[in-house]
CSV table of C-alpha atoms and ligand atoms in Angstrom, one decimal:
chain,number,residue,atom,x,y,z
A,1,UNK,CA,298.8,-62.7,108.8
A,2,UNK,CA,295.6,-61.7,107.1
A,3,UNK,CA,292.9,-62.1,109.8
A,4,UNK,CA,290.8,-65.5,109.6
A,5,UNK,CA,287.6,-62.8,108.8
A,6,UNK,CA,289.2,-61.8,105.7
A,7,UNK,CA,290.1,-65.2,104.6
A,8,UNK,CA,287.1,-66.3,104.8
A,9,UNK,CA,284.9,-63.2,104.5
A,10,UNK,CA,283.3,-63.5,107.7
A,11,UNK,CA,281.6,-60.9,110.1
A,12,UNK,CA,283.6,-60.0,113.2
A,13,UNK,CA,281.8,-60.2,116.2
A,14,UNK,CA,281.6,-58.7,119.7
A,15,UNK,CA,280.2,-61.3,121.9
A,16,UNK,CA,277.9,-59.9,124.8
A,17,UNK,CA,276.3,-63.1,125.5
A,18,UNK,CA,278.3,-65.2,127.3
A,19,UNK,CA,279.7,-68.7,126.4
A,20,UNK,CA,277.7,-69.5,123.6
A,21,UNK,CA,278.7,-72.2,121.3
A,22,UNK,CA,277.1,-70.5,118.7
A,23,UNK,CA,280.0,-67.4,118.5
A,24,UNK,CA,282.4,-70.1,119.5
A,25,UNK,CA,281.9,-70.1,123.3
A,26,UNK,CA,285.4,-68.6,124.6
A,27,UNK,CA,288.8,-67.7,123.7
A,28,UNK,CA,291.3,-69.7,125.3
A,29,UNK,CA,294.4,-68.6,127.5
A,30,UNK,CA,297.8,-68.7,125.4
A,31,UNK,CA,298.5,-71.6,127.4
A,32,UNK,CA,296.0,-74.0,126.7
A,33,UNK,CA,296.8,-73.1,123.0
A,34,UNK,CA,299.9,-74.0,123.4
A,35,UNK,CA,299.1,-77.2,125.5
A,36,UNK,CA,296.9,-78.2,122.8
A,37,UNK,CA,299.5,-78.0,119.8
A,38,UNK,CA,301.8,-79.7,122.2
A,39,UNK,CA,299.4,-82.4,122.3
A,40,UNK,CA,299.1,-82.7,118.4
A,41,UNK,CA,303.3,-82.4,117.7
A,42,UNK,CA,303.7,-85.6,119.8
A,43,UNK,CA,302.7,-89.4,120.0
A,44,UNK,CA,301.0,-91.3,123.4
A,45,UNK,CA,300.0,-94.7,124.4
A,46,UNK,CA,296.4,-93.4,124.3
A,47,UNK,CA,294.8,-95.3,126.9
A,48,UNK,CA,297.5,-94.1,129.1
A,49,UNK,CA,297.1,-90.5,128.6
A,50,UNK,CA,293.3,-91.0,129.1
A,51,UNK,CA,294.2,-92.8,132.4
A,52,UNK,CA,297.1,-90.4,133.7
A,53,UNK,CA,295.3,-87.3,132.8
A,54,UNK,CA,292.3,-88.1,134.3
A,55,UNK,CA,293.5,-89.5,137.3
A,56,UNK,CA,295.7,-85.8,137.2
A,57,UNK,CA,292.6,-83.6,137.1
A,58,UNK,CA,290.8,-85.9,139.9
A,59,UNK,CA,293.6,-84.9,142.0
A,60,UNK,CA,293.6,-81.4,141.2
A,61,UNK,CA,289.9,-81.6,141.8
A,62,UNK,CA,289.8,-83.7,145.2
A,63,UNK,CA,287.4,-86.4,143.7
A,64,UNK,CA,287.9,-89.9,142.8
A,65,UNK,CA,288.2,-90.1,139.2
A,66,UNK,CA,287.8,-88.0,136.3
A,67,UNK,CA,287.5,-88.0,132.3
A,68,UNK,CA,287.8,-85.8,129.7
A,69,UNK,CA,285.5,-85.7,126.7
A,70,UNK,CA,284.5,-84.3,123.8
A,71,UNK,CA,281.6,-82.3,125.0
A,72,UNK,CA,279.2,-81.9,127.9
A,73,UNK,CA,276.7,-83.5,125.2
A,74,UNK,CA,278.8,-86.2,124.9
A,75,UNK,CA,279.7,-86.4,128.3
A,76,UNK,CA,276.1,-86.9,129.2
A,77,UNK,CA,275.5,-89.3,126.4
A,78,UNK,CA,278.2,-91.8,127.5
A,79,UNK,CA,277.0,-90.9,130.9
A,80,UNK,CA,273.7,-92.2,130.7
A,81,UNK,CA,275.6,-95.4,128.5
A,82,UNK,CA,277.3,-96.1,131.2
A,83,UNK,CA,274.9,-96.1,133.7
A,84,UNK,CA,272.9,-98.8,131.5
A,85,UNK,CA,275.7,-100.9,130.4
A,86,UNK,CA,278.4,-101.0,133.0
A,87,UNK,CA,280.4,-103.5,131.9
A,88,UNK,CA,278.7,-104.8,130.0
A,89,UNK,CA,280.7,-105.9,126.7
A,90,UNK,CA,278.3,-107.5,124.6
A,91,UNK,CA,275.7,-104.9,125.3
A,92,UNK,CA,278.7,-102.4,124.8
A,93,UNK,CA,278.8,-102.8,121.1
A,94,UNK,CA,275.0,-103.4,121.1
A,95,UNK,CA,273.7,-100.8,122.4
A,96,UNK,CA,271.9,-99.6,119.5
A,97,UNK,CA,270.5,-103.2,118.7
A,98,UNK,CA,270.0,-105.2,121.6
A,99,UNK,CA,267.2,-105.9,124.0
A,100,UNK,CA,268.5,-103.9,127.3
A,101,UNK,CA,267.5,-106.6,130.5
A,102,UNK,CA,268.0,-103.9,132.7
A,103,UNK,CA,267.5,-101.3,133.7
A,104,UNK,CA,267.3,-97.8,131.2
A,105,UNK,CA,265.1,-95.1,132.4
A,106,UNK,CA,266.7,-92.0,133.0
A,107,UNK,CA,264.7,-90.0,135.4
A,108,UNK,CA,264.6,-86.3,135.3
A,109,UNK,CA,263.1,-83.7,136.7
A,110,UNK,CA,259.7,-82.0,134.1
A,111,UNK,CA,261.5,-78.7,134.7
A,112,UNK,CA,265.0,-80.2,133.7
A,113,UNK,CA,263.9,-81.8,130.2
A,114,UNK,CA,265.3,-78.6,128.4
A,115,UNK,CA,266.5,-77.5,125.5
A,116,UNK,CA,270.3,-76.3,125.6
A,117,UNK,CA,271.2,-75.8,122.3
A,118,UNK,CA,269.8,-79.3,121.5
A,119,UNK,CA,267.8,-81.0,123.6
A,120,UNK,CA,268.7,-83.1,126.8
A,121,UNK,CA,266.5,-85.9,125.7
A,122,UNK,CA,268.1,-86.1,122.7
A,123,UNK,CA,271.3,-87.1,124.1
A,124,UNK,CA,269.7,-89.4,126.6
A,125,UNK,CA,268.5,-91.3,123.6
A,126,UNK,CA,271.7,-91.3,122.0
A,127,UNK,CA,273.0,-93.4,125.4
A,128,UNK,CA,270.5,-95.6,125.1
A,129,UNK,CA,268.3,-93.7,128.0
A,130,UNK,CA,264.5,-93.3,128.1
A,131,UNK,CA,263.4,-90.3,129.4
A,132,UNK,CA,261.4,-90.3,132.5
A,133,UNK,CA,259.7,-86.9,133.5
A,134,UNK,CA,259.1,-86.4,137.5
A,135,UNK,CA,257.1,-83.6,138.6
A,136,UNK,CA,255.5,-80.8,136.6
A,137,UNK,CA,256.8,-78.1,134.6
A,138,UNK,CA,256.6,-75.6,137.1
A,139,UNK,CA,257.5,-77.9,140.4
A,140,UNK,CA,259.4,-81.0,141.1
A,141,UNK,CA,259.8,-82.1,145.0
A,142,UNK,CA,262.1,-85.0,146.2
A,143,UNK,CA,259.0,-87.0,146.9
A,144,UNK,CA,257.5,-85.9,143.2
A,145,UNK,CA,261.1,-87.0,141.7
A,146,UNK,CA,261.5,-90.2,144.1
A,147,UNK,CA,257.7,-91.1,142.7
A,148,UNK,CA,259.0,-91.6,139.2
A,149,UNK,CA,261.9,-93.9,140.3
A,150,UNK,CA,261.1,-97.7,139.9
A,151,UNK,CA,262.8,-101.1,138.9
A,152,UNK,CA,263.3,-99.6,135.5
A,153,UNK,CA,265.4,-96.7,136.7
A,154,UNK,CA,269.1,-96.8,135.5
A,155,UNK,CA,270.0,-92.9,136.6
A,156,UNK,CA,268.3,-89.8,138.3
A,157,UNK,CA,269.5,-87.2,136.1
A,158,UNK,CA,270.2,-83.5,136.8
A,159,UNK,CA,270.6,-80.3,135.3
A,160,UNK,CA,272.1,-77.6,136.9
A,161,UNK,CA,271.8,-74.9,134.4
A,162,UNK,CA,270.1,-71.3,134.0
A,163,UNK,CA,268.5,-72.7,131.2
A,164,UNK,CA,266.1,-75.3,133.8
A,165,UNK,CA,263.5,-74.6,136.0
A,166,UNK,CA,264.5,-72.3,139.0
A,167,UNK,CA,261.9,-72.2,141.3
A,168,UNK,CA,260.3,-74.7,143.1
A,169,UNK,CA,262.6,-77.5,142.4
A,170,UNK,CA,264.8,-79.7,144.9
A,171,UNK,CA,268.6,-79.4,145.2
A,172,UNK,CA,271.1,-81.4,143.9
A,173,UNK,CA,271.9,-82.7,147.5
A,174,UNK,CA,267.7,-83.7,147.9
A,175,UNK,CA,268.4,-85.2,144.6
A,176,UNK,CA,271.6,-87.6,145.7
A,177,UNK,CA,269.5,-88.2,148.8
A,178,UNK,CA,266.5,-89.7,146.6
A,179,UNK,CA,269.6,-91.5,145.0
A,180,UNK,CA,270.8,-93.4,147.4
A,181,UNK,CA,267.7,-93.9,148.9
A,182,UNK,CA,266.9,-95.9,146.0
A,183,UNK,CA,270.2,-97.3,145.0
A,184,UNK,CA,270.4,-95.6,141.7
A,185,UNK,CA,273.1,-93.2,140.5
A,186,UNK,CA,272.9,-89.6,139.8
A,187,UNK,CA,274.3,-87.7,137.1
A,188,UNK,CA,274.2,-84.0,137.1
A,189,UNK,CA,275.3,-81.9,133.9
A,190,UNK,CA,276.4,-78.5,135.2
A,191,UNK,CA,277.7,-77.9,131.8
A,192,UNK,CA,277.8,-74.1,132.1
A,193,UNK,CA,278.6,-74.1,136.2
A,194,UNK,CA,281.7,-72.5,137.7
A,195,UNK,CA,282.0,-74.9,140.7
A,196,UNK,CA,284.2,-77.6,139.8
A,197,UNK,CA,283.2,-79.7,143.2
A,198,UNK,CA,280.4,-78.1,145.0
A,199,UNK,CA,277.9,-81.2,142.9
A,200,UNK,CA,280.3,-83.8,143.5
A,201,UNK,CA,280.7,-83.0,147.4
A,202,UNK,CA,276.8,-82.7,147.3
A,203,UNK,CA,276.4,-86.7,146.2
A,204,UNK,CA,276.6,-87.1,142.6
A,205,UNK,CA,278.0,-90.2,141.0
A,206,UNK,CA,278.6,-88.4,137.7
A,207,UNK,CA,278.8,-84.7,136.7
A,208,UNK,CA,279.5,-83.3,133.4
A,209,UNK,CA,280.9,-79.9,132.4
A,210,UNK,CA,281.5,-78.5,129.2
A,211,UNK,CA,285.4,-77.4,128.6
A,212,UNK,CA,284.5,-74.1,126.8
A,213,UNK,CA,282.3,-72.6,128.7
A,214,UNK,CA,283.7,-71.4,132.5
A,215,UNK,CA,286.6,-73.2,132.5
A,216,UNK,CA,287.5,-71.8,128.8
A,217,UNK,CA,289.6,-75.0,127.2
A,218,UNK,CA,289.2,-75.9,123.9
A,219,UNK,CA,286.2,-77.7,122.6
A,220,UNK,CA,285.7,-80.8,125.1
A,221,UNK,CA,284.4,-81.4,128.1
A,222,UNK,CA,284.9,-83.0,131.5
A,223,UNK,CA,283.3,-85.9,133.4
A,224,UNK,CA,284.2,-86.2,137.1
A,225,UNK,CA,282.5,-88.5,139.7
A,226,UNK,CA,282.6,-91.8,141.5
A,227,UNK,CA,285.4,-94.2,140.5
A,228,UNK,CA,283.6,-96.9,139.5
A,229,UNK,CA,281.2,-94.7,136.9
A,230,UNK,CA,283.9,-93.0,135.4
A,231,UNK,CA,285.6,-96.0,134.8
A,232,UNK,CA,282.3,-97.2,132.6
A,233,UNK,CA,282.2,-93.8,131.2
A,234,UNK,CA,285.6,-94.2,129.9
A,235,UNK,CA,284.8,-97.9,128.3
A,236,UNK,CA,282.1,-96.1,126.4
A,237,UNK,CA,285.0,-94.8,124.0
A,238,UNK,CA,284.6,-99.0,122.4
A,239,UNK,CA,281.2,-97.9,121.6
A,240,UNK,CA,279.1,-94.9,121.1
A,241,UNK,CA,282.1,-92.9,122.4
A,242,UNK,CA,284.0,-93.5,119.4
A,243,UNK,CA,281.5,-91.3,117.5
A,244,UNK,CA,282.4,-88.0,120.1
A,245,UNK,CA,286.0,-88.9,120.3
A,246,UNK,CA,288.2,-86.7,121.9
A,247,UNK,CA,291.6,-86.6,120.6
A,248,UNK,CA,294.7,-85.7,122.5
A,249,UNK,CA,295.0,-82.2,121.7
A,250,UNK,CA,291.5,-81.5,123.4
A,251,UNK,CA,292.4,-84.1,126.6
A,252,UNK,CA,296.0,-81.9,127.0
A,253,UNK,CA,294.1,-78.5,126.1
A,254,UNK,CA,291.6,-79.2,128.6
A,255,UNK,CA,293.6,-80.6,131.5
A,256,UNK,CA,296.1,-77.7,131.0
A,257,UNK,CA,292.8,-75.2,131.0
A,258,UNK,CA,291.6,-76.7,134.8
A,259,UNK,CA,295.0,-76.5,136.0
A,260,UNK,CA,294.7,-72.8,135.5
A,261,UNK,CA,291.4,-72.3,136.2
A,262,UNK,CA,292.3,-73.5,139.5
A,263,UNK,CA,295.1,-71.1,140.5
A,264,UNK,CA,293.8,-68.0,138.4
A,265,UNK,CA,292.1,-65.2,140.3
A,266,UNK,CA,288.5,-65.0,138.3
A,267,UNK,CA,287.0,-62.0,137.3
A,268,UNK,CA,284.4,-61.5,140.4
A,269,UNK,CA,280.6,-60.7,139.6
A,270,UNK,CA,281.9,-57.3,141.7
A,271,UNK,CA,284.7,-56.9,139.0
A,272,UNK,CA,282.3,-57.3,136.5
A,273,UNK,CA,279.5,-55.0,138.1
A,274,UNK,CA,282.4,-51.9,138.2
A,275,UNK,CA,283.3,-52.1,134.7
A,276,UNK,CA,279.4,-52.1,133.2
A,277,UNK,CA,278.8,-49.0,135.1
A,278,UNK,CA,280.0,-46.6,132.8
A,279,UNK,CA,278.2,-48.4,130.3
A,280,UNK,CA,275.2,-48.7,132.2
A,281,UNK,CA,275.0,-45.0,132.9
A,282,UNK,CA,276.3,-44.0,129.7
A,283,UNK,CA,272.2,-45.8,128.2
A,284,UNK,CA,271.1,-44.2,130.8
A,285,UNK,CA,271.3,-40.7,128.9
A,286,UNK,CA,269.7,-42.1,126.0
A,287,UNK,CA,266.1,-42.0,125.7
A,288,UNK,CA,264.1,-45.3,124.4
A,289,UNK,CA,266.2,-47.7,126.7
A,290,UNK,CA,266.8,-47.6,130.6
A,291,UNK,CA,269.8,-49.7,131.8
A,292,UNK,CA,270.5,-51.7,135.0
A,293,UNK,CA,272.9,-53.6,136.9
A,294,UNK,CA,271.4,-57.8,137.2
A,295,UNK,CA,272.6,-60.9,138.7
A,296,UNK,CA,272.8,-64.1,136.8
A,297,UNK,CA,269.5,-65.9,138.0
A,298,UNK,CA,271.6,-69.5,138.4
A,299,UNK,CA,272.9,-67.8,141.1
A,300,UNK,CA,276.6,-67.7,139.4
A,301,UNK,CA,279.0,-64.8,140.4
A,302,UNK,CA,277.9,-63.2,137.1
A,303,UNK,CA,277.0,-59.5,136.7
A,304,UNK,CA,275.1,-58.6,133.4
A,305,UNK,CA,274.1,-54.6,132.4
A,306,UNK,CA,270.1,-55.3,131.1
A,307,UNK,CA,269.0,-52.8,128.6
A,308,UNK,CA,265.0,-52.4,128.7
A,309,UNK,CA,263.5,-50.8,125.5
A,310,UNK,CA,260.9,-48.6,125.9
A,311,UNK,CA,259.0,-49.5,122.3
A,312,UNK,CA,256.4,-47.5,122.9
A,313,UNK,CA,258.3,-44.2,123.2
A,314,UNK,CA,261.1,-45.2,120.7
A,315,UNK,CA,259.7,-47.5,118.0
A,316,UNK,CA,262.5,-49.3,118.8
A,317,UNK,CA,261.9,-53.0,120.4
A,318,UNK,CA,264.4,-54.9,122.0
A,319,UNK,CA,263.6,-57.9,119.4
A,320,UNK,CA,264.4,-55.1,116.6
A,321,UNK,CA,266.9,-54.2,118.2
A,322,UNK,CA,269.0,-57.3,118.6
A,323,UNK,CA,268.4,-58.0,114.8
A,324,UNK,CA,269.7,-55.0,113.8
A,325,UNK,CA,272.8,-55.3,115.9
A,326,UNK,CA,273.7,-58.5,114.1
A,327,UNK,CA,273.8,-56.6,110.6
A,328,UNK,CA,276.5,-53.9,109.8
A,329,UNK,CA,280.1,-54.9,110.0
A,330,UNK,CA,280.7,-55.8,112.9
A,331,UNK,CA,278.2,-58.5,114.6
A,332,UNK,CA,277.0,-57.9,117.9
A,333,UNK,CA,275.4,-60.5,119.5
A,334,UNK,CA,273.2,-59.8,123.5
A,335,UNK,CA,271.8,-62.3,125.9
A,336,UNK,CA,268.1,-62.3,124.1
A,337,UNK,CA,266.4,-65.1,126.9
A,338,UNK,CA,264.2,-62.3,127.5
A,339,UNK,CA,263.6,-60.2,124.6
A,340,UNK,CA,260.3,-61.1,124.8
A,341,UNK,CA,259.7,-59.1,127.7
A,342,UNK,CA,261.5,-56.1,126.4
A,343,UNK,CA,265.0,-56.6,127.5
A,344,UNK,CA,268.6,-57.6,126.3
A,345,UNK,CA,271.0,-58.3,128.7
A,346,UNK,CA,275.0,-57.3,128.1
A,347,UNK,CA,277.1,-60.3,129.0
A,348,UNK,CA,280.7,-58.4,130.0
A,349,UNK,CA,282.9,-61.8,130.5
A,350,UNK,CA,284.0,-61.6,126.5
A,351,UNK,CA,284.1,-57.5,126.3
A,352,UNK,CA,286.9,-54.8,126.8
A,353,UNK,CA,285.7,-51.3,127.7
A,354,UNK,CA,286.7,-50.8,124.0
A,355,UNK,CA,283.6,-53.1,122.9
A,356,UNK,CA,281.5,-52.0,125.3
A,357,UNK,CA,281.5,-48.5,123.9
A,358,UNK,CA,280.9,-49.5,120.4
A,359,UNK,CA,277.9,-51.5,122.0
A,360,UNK,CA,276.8,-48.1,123.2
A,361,UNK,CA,277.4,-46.0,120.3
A,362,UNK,CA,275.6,-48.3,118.2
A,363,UNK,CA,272.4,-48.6,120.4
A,364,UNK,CA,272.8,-45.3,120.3
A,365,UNK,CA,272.7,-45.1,116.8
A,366,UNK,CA,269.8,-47.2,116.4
A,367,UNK,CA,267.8,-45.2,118.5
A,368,UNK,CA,268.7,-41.7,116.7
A,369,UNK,CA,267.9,-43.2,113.1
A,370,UNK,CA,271.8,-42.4,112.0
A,371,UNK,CA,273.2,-45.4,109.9
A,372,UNK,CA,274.1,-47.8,112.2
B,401,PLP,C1,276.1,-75.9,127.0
B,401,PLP,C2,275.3,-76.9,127.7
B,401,PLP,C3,275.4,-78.3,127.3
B,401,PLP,C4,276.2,-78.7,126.2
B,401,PLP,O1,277.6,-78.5,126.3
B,401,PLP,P1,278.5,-78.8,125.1
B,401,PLP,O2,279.9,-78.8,125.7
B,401,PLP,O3,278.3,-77.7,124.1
B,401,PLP,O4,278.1,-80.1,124.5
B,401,PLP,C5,274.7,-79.2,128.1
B,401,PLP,N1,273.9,-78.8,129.1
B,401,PLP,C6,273.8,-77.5,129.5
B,401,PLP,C7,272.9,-77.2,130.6
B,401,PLP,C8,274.5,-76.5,128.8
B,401,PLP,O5,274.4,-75.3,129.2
């Protein structure tokens, strides 16, 4: 088979950034592929594959009721629909044009209203949501977040995400507490998390992941929470839902891809930390960069080697760096969230020892003027 690159003249890439949907976020077990052209050889009653599968991964998951979608995007989209509608079904297919009579503020944490790729508001909109900023960018308190609840409030929403504010901001269980204090739902998207209950068990009505990213399915995503919400969620798919439909292939991909999730042994952050070290000493030798060991600052069981470039002594920035690493014929793409500062960090989930030493030999190239 000639290789997809060379059909299509692309640029292979090494991916030492993580699950990012711009390099195609993972590379699913042999499994799920095959769970996912099951899925398109065959016919189903559709509504009864949504309902059997979901109900499936709820057991698997020990929560009431669960969805699959298209995306975490879409997933908090309908969320925030289904908050506002319910049931709604003139308002269903109206959403867009009709005068909402309740409520349809979406309240969020300042520190929260991020960009992820697109932004979070952006989908709020698209449910009909108005966004609702509690706090400041730098703090958000459960009294600060429970100040910017009123009559108008249709949802606290939260994001649990590396990508949101860290520090000074309450917990997803102060959040649910604020929640039920004032009899409004909460929906967390923890797109990107690894815990596929610890949010639920902490009080949420609705949390969203994304397929691709830790659980590694196919493009999709998952919605899991109270009953009742999900069961709104899912009537979403008569209206704005049709427009993120997930077909059958990506609901039997995914649910195949948490069935194994659950039972596999993960690579641990440990795992992870053993195999960069090599790599880590092996920059170490080099001069114009220093290399360490990091933890993920989410606080996920994710080691990362960061490479800090010593511009001044080099000529060789970390910005410059990263570009440069992009060309040549084979694409390597870093963690850059903090290029600015002088650092890449080496992302080892999608890398073989292999990769990692062509990720050395090329920094090391770089760094020594010889073509890269
Ligand atoms: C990746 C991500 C999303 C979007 O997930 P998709 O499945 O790509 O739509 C939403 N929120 C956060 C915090 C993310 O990291």
């Amino acid at each position: 088979m000639s290789s997809i690159y060379e059909r299509y003249q692309l640029r292979p890439v090494i991916n030492a950034s993580g699950r990012m949907t711009m390099l195609g976020v993972s590379t699913p077990a042999p499994e799920v592929t095959a769970a996912v052209a099951q899925g398109l050889g065959q016919y189903f009653e559709m509504k009864d594959l949504v309902d059997k599968t979901g109900d499936y991964i709820a057991r698997l998951l020990e929560v009431e009721a669960a969805t699959v979608v298209s995306c975490a995007s879409a997933g908090i989209a309908q969320s925030v629909a289904a908050v506002i509608v319910r049931d709604d079904p003139r308002l269903l297919v109206n959403l867009h044009a009709q005068a909402v009579n309740g409520p349809r503020e979406i309240v969020l944490p300042k520190g929260h209203n991020v960009n992820f790729g697109a932004p979070v508001g952006t989908m709020v909109a698209l449910g009909g949501g108005r966004v609702v900023e509690a706090g400041w960018g730098n703090e958000c308190s459960a009294a600060q977040l429970e100040a910017a609840v009123g009559p108008d409030t249709a949802a606290i929403l939260y994001i649990k995400s590396h990508h949101a504010l860290q520090k000074s901001v309450l917990s997803v269980a102060e959040a649910a507490e604020v929640a039920r204090r004032r009899h409004v739902p909460l929906i967390v998207d923890a797109a990107a998390e690894e815990d596929l209950r610890a949010y639920y068990l902490q009080g949420a009505d609705l949390v969203i992941y994304s397929g691709a990213k830790a659980i590694e399915g196919p493009t999709s995503g998952l919605v899991l929470g109270r009953r009742q919400y999900v069961e709104w969620v899912k009537l979403q798919s008569q209206g704005i839902g049709r427009a993120m439909k997930v077909g059958k292939e990506g609901i039997l991909g995914l649910t195949c891809a948490i069935e194994r999730y659950l039972k596999q042994d993960k690579e641990s952050g440990a795992a992870m930390a053993e195999r960069l070290q090599p790599f880590i000493a092996g920059l170490n030798q080099l001069a114009g960069v220093s290399a360490r060991l990091v933890w993920d600052a989410a606080g996920r069981d994710i080691a990362r080697a960061e490479i800090a470039f010593d511009a001044a002594a080099s000529g060789l920035s970390a910005a410059a760096a990263a570009t440069a690493l992009k060309q040549g014929d084979i694409a390597i793409y870093f963690r850059e969230y903090r290029a600015n500062e002088g650092k890449l960090e080496v992302d080892a989930r999608s890398v073989d020892a292999a990769q990692l030493e062509q990720i050395s030999a090329r920094i090391r190239r770089l760094l020594t003027g010889e073509q890269a």
